[in-house]
XYZ file of C-alpha atoms in Angstrom:
367
model
C 60.394 -38.097 56.215
C 59.767 -37.188 52.562
C 62.776 -36.491 50.360
C 64.044 -32.908 50.496
C 63.705 -31.327 47.044
C 66.799 -29.230 47.808
C 68.906 -32.390 47.625
C 67.464 -33.941 44.481
C 69.389 -33.885 41.171
C 68.708 -31.403 38.393
C 70.010 -31.198 34.843
C 71.212 -27.882 33.407
C 72.012 -28.278 29.739
C 74.270 -31.313 29.518
C 75.337 -31.112 33.172
C 73.545 -32.998 35.948
C 73.879 -31.399 39.375
C 73.514 -33.632 42.466
C 71.464 -31.060 44.393
C 69.850 -27.618 44.039
C 72.480 -25.532 45.873
C 74.884 -23.461 43.785
C 77.592 -21.060 44.903
C 77.135 -17.636 43.359
C 80.079 -15.738 41.872
C 81.619 -13.470 44.501
C 84.300 -10.911 43.676
C 87.353 -11.193 45.931
C 89.298 -8.147 44.701
C 92.517 -10.082 45.218
C 93.976 -10.515 41.720
C 97.164 -8.923 40.407
C 96.941 -7.584 36.842
C 93.938 -9.863 36.300
C 95.813 -12.952 37.519
C 94.404 -15.171 40.265
C 96.538 -15.483 43.395
C 96.884 -17.889 46.312
C 93.857 -16.194 47.890
C 91.697 -17.618 45.091
C 93.131 -21.063 45.700
C 92.181 -20.815 49.385
C 88.768 -19.273 48.684
C 87.654 -21.568 45.863
C 89.275 -24.605 47.434
C 87.295 -24.376 50.660
C 84.027 -23.769 48.814
C 84.685 -26.774 46.575
C 84.465 -28.918 49.719
C 81.116 -27.451 50.798
C 78.773 -30.088 49.379
C 77.084 -27.617 47.020
C 76.370 -28.713 43.466
C 78.203 -26.019 41.488
C 80.939 -23.475 42.207
C 81.010 -20.268 40.136
C 84.197 -18.263 39.698
C 83.726 -14.574 40.410
C 82.973 -11.922 37.766
C 85.870 -12.332 35.363
C 86.672 -9.425 33.076
C 87.143 -10.140 29.382
C 89.285 -7.006 28.906
C 91.340 -5.034 31.461
C 88.992 -2.032 31.118
C 86.056 -4.271 32.030
C 87.230 -4.836 35.595
C 85.232 -3.360 38.447
C 88.483 -2.681 40.295
C 92.180 -2.966 39.527
C 92.171 -6.134 41.701
C 89.582 -8.089 39.683
C 90.181 -11.436 38.010
C 90.492 -11.446 34.229
C 90.650 -13.945 31.395
C 92.028 -11.900 28.504
C 95.613 -13.131 28.091
C 97.874 -16.142 28.315
C 99.058 -14.880 31.707
C 95.567 -14.633 33.202
C 94.667 -18.023 31.731
C 97.784 -19.642 33.198
C 97.085 -18.187 36.649
C 93.533 -19.526 36.575
C 94.775 -22.905 35.332
C 97.072 -23.202 38.360
C 94.212 -22.569 40.773
C 91.836 -24.918 38.975
C 94.408 -27.703 38.848
C 94.831 -27.587 42.618
C 91.117 -27.364 43.372
C 90.272 -30.233 41.033
C 92.916 -32.433 42.604
C 90.725 -32.637 45.691
C 87.194 -31.911 44.463
C 84.943 -33.166 41.683
C 82.484 -30.288 42.038
C 81.629 -28.732 38.626
C 83.088 -25.254 38.196
C 81.455 -22.439 36.233
C 82.788 -18.991 35.412
C 80.988 -15.667 35.191
C 82.275 -13.606 32.253
C 81.737 -9.907 32.727
C 82.385 -6.306 31.802
C 81.646 -3.576 34.333
C 80.902 -0.815 31.814
C 80.455 2.558 33.527
C 80.907 0.932 36.952
C 84.514 -0.008 36.177
C 87.692 1.682 37.467
C 86.779 1.787 41.157
C 88.620 1.258 44.422
C 88.218 -2.051 46.263
C 85.199 -2.094 48.628
C 87.146 -2.057 51.890
C 88.820 1.156 50.741
C 85.508 2.844 49.956
C 84.762 1.591 46.440
C 84.753 5.065 44.875
C 85.468 5.637 41.198
C 89.121 6.153 40.279
C 89.394 8.789 37.564
C 91.320 8.005 34.362
C 94.146 10.381 35.250
C 94.611 8.901 38.741
C 96.890 6.025 39.689
C 95.065 2.742 39.124
C 92.244 4.282 37.066
C 91.211 4.146 33.422
C 88.596 5.470 31.026
C 85.336 3.559 31.259
C 82.977 2.710 28.391
C 79.260 2.047 28.311
C 76.199 2.100 26.065
C 75.863 5.852 26.647
C 78.057 8.637 28.013
C 76.113 8.807 31.283
C 77.954 8.378 34.580
C 76.680 6.038 37.292
C 76.708 8.771 39.929
C 76.650 12.528 39.674
C 80.153 13.942 39.749
C 81.843 10.831 38.403
C 83.967 10.873 35.261
C 81.559 9.780 32.495
C 82.097 6.741 30.279
C 82.710 6.878 26.548
C 79.721 5.678 24.528
C 80.540 2.507 22.606
C 80.382 2.816 18.821
C 79.841 -0.139 16.486
C 83.554 -0.898 16.387
C 83.571 -0.916 20.179
C 80.648 -3.333 20.311
C 82.407 -5.667 17.870
C 85.618 -5.438 19.910
C 83.837 -6.421 23.111
C 81.931 -9.221 21.386
C 85.270 -10.610 20.191
C 86.700 -10.279 23.710
C 83.849 -12.279 25.232
C 84.315 -14.956 22.572
C 88.077 -15.108 23.191
C 87.512 -15.461 26.954
C 84.971 -18.196 26.268
C 87.537 -20.123 24.225
C 89.990 -19.781 27.103
C 87.349 -21.031 29.563
C 86.720 -24.047 27.344
C 90.459 -24.819 27.228
C 90.548 -24.655 31.017
C 87.815 -27.300 31.204
C 85.295 -24.921 32.765
C 81.973 -26.756 33.056
C 79.635 -23.806 32.414
C 79.725 -20.139 31.443
C 77.490 -17.508 32.992
C 77.173 -14.096 31.359
C 76.828 -11.235 33.826
C 73.746 -9.253 32.841
C 72.970 -7.938 36.324
C 73.956 -5.452 39.040
C 74.338 -2.427 36.788
C 77.263 -3.739 34.760
C 77.645 -3.475 30.985
C 74.945 -5.847 29.737
C 72.482 -4.570 32.330
C 73.363 -1.027 31.220
C 72.231 -1.931 27.709
C 68.983 -3.412 29.017
C 67.847 -0.592 31.286
C 66.272 2.568 29.838
C 67.859 4.492 32.715
C 71.385 3.837 31.426
C 70.808 3.121 27.723
C 70.139 6.483 26.070
C 71.127 5.420 22.553
C 69.125 6.400 19.468
C 70.421 3.630 17.178
C 69.313 0.002 16.832
C 70.797 -0.761 20.273
C 68.650 1.723 22.190
C 65.082 2.874 22.656
C 62.604 0.008 22.449
C 62.865 -3.135 24.550
C 63.773 -5.107 21.434
C 66.631 -2.712 20.695
C 67.907 -2.602 24.284
C 68.022 -6.407 24.358
C 69.849 -6.588 21.023
C 73.487 -6.397 22.136
C 73.104 -8.722 25.168
C 71.364 -11.261 22.928
C 73.985 -10.912 20.179
C 76.645 -11.445 22.800
C 74.867 -14.500 24.175
C 74.646 -15.991 20.676
C 78.373 -15.437 20.115
C 79.363 -17.000 23.450
C 76.974 -19.921 23.002
C 78.516 -20.637 19.597
C 82.047 -20.447 21.029
C 81.508 -22.820 23.983
C 81.262 -26.606 23.586
C 77.669 -27.568 22.799
C 77.486 -30.096 25.635
C 78.343 -27.478 28.273
C 75.737 -24.939 29.447
C 75.758 -21.188 28.954
C 73.555 -19.259 31.390
C 72.757 -15.624 32.166
C 72.530 -13.689 35.421
C 69.998 -10.860 35.342
C 68.688 -8.145 37.616
C 64.937 -8.703 37.755
C 64.321 -5.022 38.463
C 66.223 -1.761 38.915
C 64.035 -0.923 41.927
C 63.722 2.555 40.402
C 60.935 4.380 38.573
C 61.158 4.121 34.797
C 63.817 1.423 34.923
C 64.186 -2.226 34.041
C 61.437 -4.315 35.644
C 60.028 -7.814 36.054
C 57.958 -7.768 32.845
C 60.995 -6.817 30.770
C 63.030 -9.468 32.554
C 60.481 -12.102 31.561
C 60.661 -11.009 27.917
C 64.460 -11.140 28.028
C 64.430 -14.587 29.669
C 62.096 -15.926 26.984
C 64.384 -14.555 24.254
C 67.382 -16.187 25.944
C 65.570 -19.511 26.231
C 64.802 -19.421 22.505
C 68.539 -19.042 21.835
C 69.612 -22.009 23.929
C 70.254 -20.442 27.314
C 70.458 -23.274 29.848
C 69.365 -21.379 32.977
C 68.502 -17.903 34.288
C 69.934 -16.626 37.579
C 67.685 -13.858 38.935
C 69.144 -11.164 41.170
C 68.229 -7.450 41.209
C 69.373 -3.848 41.503
C 72.754 -2.219 41.052
C 71.897 0.011 38.087
C 71.256 3.337 39.785
C 71.961 5.044 43.129
C 68.258 5.986 43.124
C 67.220 2.388 43.762
C 64.951 1.671 46.711
C 65.289 -1.993 47.623
C 62.923 -3.629 50.144
C 65.653 -5.857 51.545
C 64.565 -8.865 53.593
C 64.731 -12.674 53.534
C 63.814 -14.021 50.071
C 63.174 -10.471 48.801
C 64.214 -11.424 45.266
C 62.285 -14.706 45.097
C 59.149 -13.106 43.544
C 61.353 -11.964 40.645
C 62.606 -15.515 40.152
C 59.039 -16.810 40.391
C 57.886 -14.510 37.589
C 60.620 -15.827 35.309
C 59.997 -19.436 36.367
C 56.360 -19.153 35.364
C 57.328 -17.905 31.886
C 60.135 -20.257 30.825
C 60.876 -23.967 30.741
C 64.551 -23.781 31.687
C 65.897 -23.885 35.255
C 65.690 -20.665 37.264
C 68.012 -19.809 40.141
C 66.928 -17.639 43.072
C 69.397 -15.673 45.203
C 69.403 -13.026 47.913
C 69.331 -13.358 51.717
C 68.662 -17.089 51.593
C 70.161 -18.383 54.806
C 67.622 -20.648 56.523
C 67.436 -24.340 55.590
C 63.625 -24.521 55.563
C 63.493 -21.248 53.643
C 65.698 -22.736 50.903
C 63.669 -25.939 50.780
C 60.432 -23.958 50.497
C 61.747 -21.952 47.539
C 62.498 -25.053 45.465
C 59.727 -27.159 47.003
C 56.982 -24.733 45.992
C 58.430 -24.258 42.506
C 59.333 -20.588 42.934
C 62.746 -21.528 41.550
C 64.633 -24.678 40.622
C 67.821 -23.879 42.511
C 69.042 -21.484 45.175
C 72.349 -19.633 45.049
C 74.374 -18.783 48.133
C 76.840 -15.920 48.435
C 77.297 -14.138 51.773
C 75.627 -17.063 53.530
C 78.287 -19.534 52.417
C 81.114 -17.118 53.152
C 79.850 -17.041 56.728
C 79.218 -20.790 56.854
C 81.236 -22.709 54.224
C 79.583 -25.956 55.370
C 76.031 -24.657 54.938
C 75.058 -27.515 52.566
C 76.238 -30.054 55.161
C 74.134 -28.414 57.837
C 71.127 -28.124 55.516
C 71.384 -31.827 54.670
C 71.536 -32.737 58.341
C 68.506 -30.555 59.080
C 66.464 -31.896 56.157
C 67.474 -35.551 56.485
C 69.397 -35.607 53.210
C 72.928 -36.492 52.067
C 75.861 -34.554 50.624
C 79.288 -35.295 49.191
C 82.198 -34.680 51.551
C 85.924 -35.387 51.171
C 87.261 -38.575 52.721
C 89.538 -36.527 54.942
C 86.499 -34.955 56.650
C 84.313 -38.023 57.123
C 85.320 -38.420 60.758
C 83.746 -35.035 61.511
C 80.334 -36.644 61.113
C 78.446 -36.595 64.451
C 76.955 -39.940 65.441
C 73.428 -38.619 65.158
C 74.148 -37.664 61.522
C 75.872 -40.929 60.560
C 73.921 -41.100 57.288
C 74.718 -37.531 56.231
C 77.703 -38.097 53.923
C 77.857 -39.955 50.630
C 80.855 -42.266 50.711
């Protein structure tokens, strides 16, 4: 049997990953005042034993107003940093898996209820709500309380907040930083002409709409240790007429590459309720392929990737360099083990679990 590409090493910046499976950031809506809790220890701890190559901490707000919900994780204070440090210390005691963090600001999609309680916006004058801010004073959905348009002082304030969170991530020994430029959150709101209605140097043309996300990337890249990668997650398309699309994504990816971005993670959607998404297995892979063909840095594909042969085909054909798992690995936290068994490859497993190895898969685990 030929070697499975899915289980070959790949270098991202100064970090070498043992295989091509990464765990995408997944919000848990289980923090208290931005501080991680025991739920995060359980959640991240189990995923750190999965055999994947990289674990990414969920969207982490750089300011309290940047949270999607009141229960989001943050990294804006000594208290939030200490809570994250406690979780990381425990996880690292039992796992050597590299850990990344996704730094984020929700923009006009902030101040909402947790998903299992409906996820609706919470108005500023309601308990648990606050005033949102965005590139323009345009609400996400009709009838919602609109955001305040960011002025130059506001842009500088948020740039400083991202840099401060990056310094905290570096102190925590985080292995990589991912900036969240997807799913209709702040940086995506700057990129899309559907949400960016500005008439200054940060709005209008593609060059102008990319300006703040690129300035922010430069600031974060400068603030993080040079030997650790900084990456970006993008939505490859808004799936809506007149919105952000694959061609603009390619231009943005090329600009990021020129600035030292170590990898591009390609998702899609989330910018407008008018989106029409043709959901199906690998439905976002063509977006990743378009970026892959235009840049020389690793590209990560994500979205309804659940079958082992499907994942191997994505990296084997060169559509992307890595695949990211989210819902799939929540459902099956040992997915990389099972993929390795299916493809005749090997993964890292903790000593305590080695006896779980079936006889027919006796060569599955690295020991």
